[in-house]
Amino acid sequence: ACARFSARLLCLSDELGAQFLAAKIGEPSQFRTVTLGVDLTPFEADETPARKSVRAELNLDKNAILIGQISRLAPVKNAKATLEAAKILENQFPNAHFVFVGDGESRARLGQLAGELGLQNRAHFLGIRADIARLNLAFDCVVLPSFQEGTPV
């Protein structure tokens, strides 16, 4: 409804703009694409060194499955769902480990929940890190269970 009162509507991709237009939001002349502005080249590197070094850093077997969540540890990012999924997958994937990268107001409670679920040896909280590309390359799977996400990469 607000689109008719706006001179411009900004989106992160042309595809997103097309989705809005398909939903009858705005007119084509109103849309401008402003890309995220993140250099994704580091995320395209050879994953082998990262896989080895991250597993070694966590003292894990080289064949461990790493499932990662990179986010602020806040209720809206729903890391609790990742821990609950870890518990469900525990018996089927005994070599799966869940890695949380980030920090926030939910950090202490998530650590407590990991203990309550018996996942203290399989849930790894790494805090704020500068080597996000390396960690991403090491993960076998990345989860994004957020209730709300502005710029998922």
PDB file of C-alpha atoms in Angstrom:
ATOM      1  CA  ALA A   1       0.000   0.000   0.000  1.00  0.00           C
ATOM      2  CA  CYS A   2       2.875   2.380   0.737  1.00  0.00           C
ATOM      3  CA  ALA A   3       4.439   1.811  -2.691  1.00  0.00           C
ATOM      4  CA  ARG A   4       1.972   4.205  -4.317  1.00  0.00           C
ATOM      5  CA  PHE A   5       3.264   6.995  -2.054  1.00  0.00           C
ATOM      6  CA  SER A   6       6.949   6.241  -2.755  1.00  0.00           C
ATOM      7  CA  ALA A   7       9.053   7.689  -5.535  1.00  0.00           C
ATOM      8  CA  ARG A   8      11.561   4.817  -5.356  1.00  0.00           C
ATOM      9  CA  LEU A   9      11.551   1.252  -4.097  1.00  0.00           C
ATOM     10  CA  LEU A  10      14.936  -0.339  -3.434  1.00  0.00           C
ATOM     11  CA  CYS A  11      15.743  -4.047  -3.563  1.00  0.00           C
ATOM     12  CA  LEU A  12      18.884  -6.127  -3.276  1.00  0.00           C
ATOM     13  CA  SER A  13      18.392  -7.891  -6.624  1.00  0.00           C
ATOM     14  CA  ASP A  14      16.460  -7.628  -9.869  1.00  0.00           C
ATOM     15  CA  GLU A  15      14.845 -10.962  -8.994  1.00  0.00           C
ATOM     16  CA  LEU A  16      13.476  -9.519  -5.761  1.00  0.00           C
ATOM     17  CA  GLY A  17      12.053  -6.546  -7.657  1.00  0.00           C
ATOM     18  CA  ALA A  18      10.360  -8.947 -10.080  1.00  0.00           C
ATOM     19  CA  GLN A  19       8.792 -10.773  -7.133  1.00  0.00           C
ATOM     20  CA  PHE A  20       7.379  -7.515  -5.798  1.00  0.00           C
ATOM     21  CA  LEU A  21       6.002  -6.599  -9.216  1.00  0.00           C
ATOM     22  CA  ALA A  22       4.421 -10.049  -9.548  1.00  0.00           C
ATOM     23  CA  ALA A  23       2.753  -9.426  -6.181  1.00  0.00           C
ATOM     24  CA  LYS A  24       1.391  -6.135  -7.595  1.00  0.00           C
ATOM     25  CA  ILE A  25       3.655  -4.026  -5.408  1.00  0.00           C
ATOM     26  CA  GLY A  26       4.828  -0.879  -7.166  1.00  0.00           C
ATOM     27  CA  GLU A  27       5.451  -0.035 -10.796  1.00  0.00           C
ATOM     28  CA  PRO A  28       8.573  -1.010 -12.797  1.00  0.00           C
ATOM     29  CA  SER A  29       9.722   2.625 -12.990  1.00  0.00           C
ATOM     30  CA  GLN A  30       9.880   2.854  -9.191  1.00  0.00           C
ATOM     31  CA  PHE A  31      12.366   0.027  -8.638  1.00  0.00           C
ATOM     32  CA  ARG A  32      16.110   0.429  -8.290  1.00  0.00           C
ATOM     33  CA  THR A  33      18.483  -2.397  -7.452  1.00  0.00           C
ATOM     34  CA  VAL A  34      21.185  -1.727  -4.875  1.00  0.00           C
ATOM     35  CA  THR A  35      23.367  -4.818  -4.639  1.00  0.00           C
ATOM     36  CA  LEU A  36      24.626  -6.082  -1.311  1.00  0.00           C
ATOM     37  CA  GLY A  37      28.178  -4.862  -1.882  1.00  0.00           C
ATOM     38  CA  VAL A  38      29.944  -7.887  -0.433  1.00  0.00           C
ATOM     39  CA  ASP A  39      32.876  -9.375  -2.320  1.00  0.00           C
ATOM     40  CA  LEU A  40      32.022 -13.064  -2.584  1.00  0.00           C
ATOM     41  CA  THR A  41      35.351 -14.072  -4.161  1.00  0.00           C
ATOM     42  CA  PRO A  42      36.834 -15.365  -0.854  1.00  0.00           C
ATOM     43  CA  PHE A  43      33.874 -17.741  -0.567  1.00  0.00           C
ATOM     44  CA  GLU A  44      34.805 -19.385  -3.884  1.00  0.00           C
ATOM     45  CA  ALA A  45      38.271 -20.588  -2.838  1.00  0.00           C
ATOM     46  CA  ASP A  46      39.425 -24.199  -2.601  1.00  0.00           C
ATOM     47  CA  GLU A  47      37.616 -25.637   0.411  1.00  0.00           C
ATOM     48  CA  THR A  48      40.163 -28.349   1.269  1.00  0.00           C
ATOM     49  CA  PRO A  49      42.555 -26.285   3.448  1.00  0.00           C
ATOM     50  CA  ALA A  50      39.639 -24.716   5.328  1.00  0.00           C
ATOM     51  CA  ARG A  51      37.976 -28.076   5.938  1.00  0.00           C
ATOM     52  CA  LYS A  52      41.183 -29.479   7.422  1.00  0.00           C
ATOM     53  CA  SER A  53      42.162 -26.469   9.505  1.00  0.00           C
ATOM     54  CA  VAL A  54      38.739 -25.818  11.042  1.00  0.00           C
ATOM     55  CA  ARG A  55      38.323 -29.455  12.026  1.00  0.00           C
ATOM     56  CA  ALA A  56      41.805 -29.418  13.553  1.00  0.00           C
ATOM     57  CA  GLU A  57      41.013 -26.177  15.421  1.00  0.00           C
ATOM     58  CA  LEU A  58      37.920 -27.838  16.909  1.00  0.00           C
ATOM     59  CA  ASN A  59      39.815 -31.083  17.634  1.00  0.00           C
ATOM     60  CA  LEU A  60      37.474 -33.051  15.389  1.00  0.00           C
ATOM     61  CA  ASP A  61      37.981 -36.002  13.111  1.00  0.00           C
ATOM     62  CA  LYS A  62      38.724 -35.066   9.503  1.00  0.00           C
ATOM     63  CA  ASN A  63      35.441 -36.728   8.473  1.00  0.00           C
ATOM     64  CA  ALA A  64      33.265 -34.840  10.961  1.00  0.00           C
ATOM     65  CA  ILE A  65      30.190 -33.241   9.436  1.00  0.00           C
ATOM     66  CA  LEU A  66      30.087 -29.525  10.213  1.00  0.00           C
ATOM     67  CA  ILE A  67      26.764 -27.732  10.181  1.00  0.00           C
ATOM     68  CA  GLY A  68      27.222 -24.021  10.700  1.00  0.00           C
ATOM     69  CA  GLN A  69      25.119 -21.036  11.640  1.00  0.00           C
ATOM     70  CA  ILE A  70      26.657 -17.605  11.250  1.00  0.00           C
ATOM     71  CA  SER A  71      24.497 -14.988  12.909  1.00  0.00           C
ATOM     72  CA  ARG A  72      23.945 -12.728  15.830  1.00  0.00           C
ATOM     73  CA  LEU A  73      22.894 -14.943  18.728  1.00  0.00           C
ATOM     74  CA  ALA A  74      19.540 -13.309  19.355  1.00  0.00           C
ATOM     75  CA  PRO A  75      16.026 -14.766  19.540  1.00  0.00           C
ATOM     76  CA  VAL A  76      15.103 -13.519  16.053  1.00  0.00           C
ATOM     77  CA  LYS A  77      17.969 -15.567  14.537  1.00  0.00           C
ATOM     78  CA  ASN A  78      16.481 -18.753  16.050  1.00  0.00           C
ATOM     79  CA  ALA A  79      19.683 -20.658  16.886  1.00  0.00           C
ATOM     80  CA  LYS A  80      17.496 -22.588  19.307  1.00  0.00           C
ATOM     81  CA  ALA A  81      15.983 -24.358  16.276  1.00  0.00           C
ATOM     82  CA  THR A  82      19.473 -25.365  15.147  1.00  0.00           C
ATOM     83  CA  LEU A  83      20.149 -26.953  18.535  1.00  0.00           C
ATOM     84  CA  GLU A  84      16.779 -28.697  18.485  1.00  0.00           C
ATOM     85  CA  ALA A  85      17.579 -30.051  15.008  1.00  0.00           C
ATOM     86  CA  ALA A  86      20.966 -31.214  16.309  1.00  0.00           C
ATOM     87  CA  LYS A  87      19.213 -33.265  18.969  1.00  0.00           C
ATOM     88  CA  ILE A  88      16.883 -34.821  16.383  1.00  0.00           C
ATOM     89  CA  LEU A  89      19.830 -35.684  14.094  1.00  0.00           C
ATOM     90  CA  GLU A  90      22.098 -36.888  16.896  1.00  0.00           C
ATOM     91  CA  ASN A  91      21.614 -40.646  16.430  1.00  0.00           C
ATOM     92  CA  GLN A  92      21.345 -40.632  12.653  1.00  0.00           C
ATOM     93  CA  PHE A  93      24.529 -38.549  12.229  1.00  0.00           C
ATOM     94  CA  PRO A  94      26.810 -39.309  15.181  1.00  0.00           C
ATOM     95  CA  ASN A  95      29.721 -37.443  13.567  1.00  0.00           C
ATOM     96  CA  ALA A  96      27.744 -34.200  13.016  1.00  0.00           C
ATOM     97  CA  HIS A  97      28.865 -31.103  14.879  1.00  0.00           C
ATOM     98  CA  PHE A  98      27.025 -27.794  15.035  1.00  0.00           C
ATOM     99  CA  VAL A  99      29.090 -24.632  14.865  1.00  0.00           C
ATOM    100  CA  PHE A 100      27.709 -21.252  15.915  1.00  0.00           C
ATOM    101  CA  VAL A 101      29.620 -18.194  14.767  1.00  0.00           C
ATOM    102  CA  GLY A 102      28.589 -14.907  16.360  1.00  0.00           C
ATOM    103  CA  ASP A 103      27.584 -13.532  19.707  1.00  0.00           C
ATOM    104  CA  GLY A 104      24.620 -11.843  21.310  1.00  0.00           C
ATOM    105  CA  GLU A 105      22.152 -11.795  24.145  1.00  0.00           C
ATOM    106  CA  SER A 106      21.134 -15.443  23.649  1.00  0.00           C
ATOM    107  CA  ARG A 107      24.665 -16.860  23.858  1.00  0.00           C
ATOM    108  CA  ALA A 108      24.534 -17.973  27.502  1.00  0.00           C
ATOM    109  CA  ARG A 109      21.071 -19.498  27.185  1.00  0.00           C
ATOM    110  CA  LEU A 110      22.062 -21.373  24.006  1.00  0.00           C
ATOM    111  CA  GLY A 111      25.113 -22.826  25.767  1.00  0.00           C
ATOM    112  CA  GLN A 112      22.878 -23.913  28.629  1.00  0.00           C
ATOM    113  CA  LEU A 113      20.373 -25.450  26.206  1.00  0.00           C
ATOM    114  CA  ALA A 114      23.167 -27.352  24.436  1.00  0.00           C
ATOM    115  CA  GLY A 115      24.082 -28.866  27.816  1.00  0.00           C
ATOM    116  CA  GLU A 116      20.469 -29.690  28.667  1.00  0.00           C
ATOM    117  CA  LEU A 117      20.122 -31.474  25.314  1.00  0.00           C
ATOM    118  CA  GLY A 118      23.348 -33.421  25.895  1.00  0.00           C
ATOM    119  CA  LEU A 119      25.062 -31.665  22.992  1.00  0.00           C
ATOM    120  CA  GLN A 120      27.887 -29.996  24.906  1.00  0.00           C
ATOM    121  CA  ASN A 121      30.484 -31.970  22.890  1.00  0.00           C
ATOM    122  CA  ARG A 122      28.756 -31.380  19.550  1.00  0.00           C
ATOM    123  CA  ALA A 123      27.772 -27.706  19.779  1.00  0.00           C
ATOM    124  CA  HIS A 124      30.673 -25.314  19.281  1.00  0.00           C
ATOM    125  CA  PHE A 125      30.283 -21.602  20.002  1.00  0.00           C
ATOM    126  CA  LEU A 126      33.104 -19.713  18.303  1.00  0.00           C
ATOM    127  CA  GLY A 127      32.043 -16.139  19.062  1.00  0.00           C
ATOM    128  CA  ILE A 128      32.721 -13.265  16.708  1.00  0.00           C
ATOM    129  CA  ARG A 129      35.234 -14.192  14.031  1.00  0.00           C
ATOM    130  CA  ALA A 130      37.003 -12.397  11.214  1.00  0.00           C
ATOM    131  CA  ASP A 131      37.533 -15.572   9.120  1.00  0.00           C
ATOM    132  CA  ILE A 132      33.936 -16.028   7.942  1.00  0.00           C
ATOM    133  CA  ALA A 133      34.894 -17.119   4.415  1.00  0.00           C
ATOM    134  CA  ARG A 134      37.211 -19.816   5.800  1.00  0.00           C
ATOM    135  CA  LEU A 135      34.527 -21.091   8.159  1.00  0.00           C
ATOM    136  CA  ASN A 136      31.920 -21.129   5.394  1.00  0.00           C
ATOM    137  CA  LEU A 137      34.235 -23.169   3.195  1.00  0.00           C
ATOM    138  CA  ALA A 138      34.711 -25.666   6.015  1.00  0.00           C
ATOM    139  CA  PHE A 139      31.008 -26.243   6.617  1.00  0.00           C
ATOM    140  CA  ASP A 140      29.212 -29.126   4.958  1.00  0.00           C
ATOM    141  CA  CYS A 141      25.926 -27.336   5.494  1.00  0.00           C
ATOM    142  CA  VAL A 142      24.951 -23.810   6.502  1.00  0.00           C
ATOM    143  CA  VAL A 143      21.647 -23.190   8.244  1.00  0.00           C
ATOM    144  CA  LEU A 144      19.705 -19.953   8.417  1.00  0.00           C
ATOM    145  CA  PRO A 145      16.692 -20.531  10.691  1.00  0.00           C
ATOM    146  CA  SER A 146      16.045 -16.815  11.247  1.00  0.00           C
ATOM    147  CA  PHE A 147      12.534 -15.587  11.747  1.00  0.00           C
ATOM    148  CA  GLN A 148      13.656 -12.455   9.896  1.00  0.00           C
ATOM    149  CA  GLU A 149      16.640 -11.849   7.608  1.00  0.00           C
ATOM    150  CA  GLY A 150      17.612  -8.687   5.785  1.00  0.00           C
ATOM    151  CA  THR A 151      20.599  -9.787   3.716  1.00  0.00           C
ATOM    152  CA  PRO A 152      21.120 -13.550   3.685  1.00  0.00           C
ATOM    153  CA  VAL A 153      24.420 -14.417   1.996  1.00  0.00           C
TER     154      VAL A 153
END
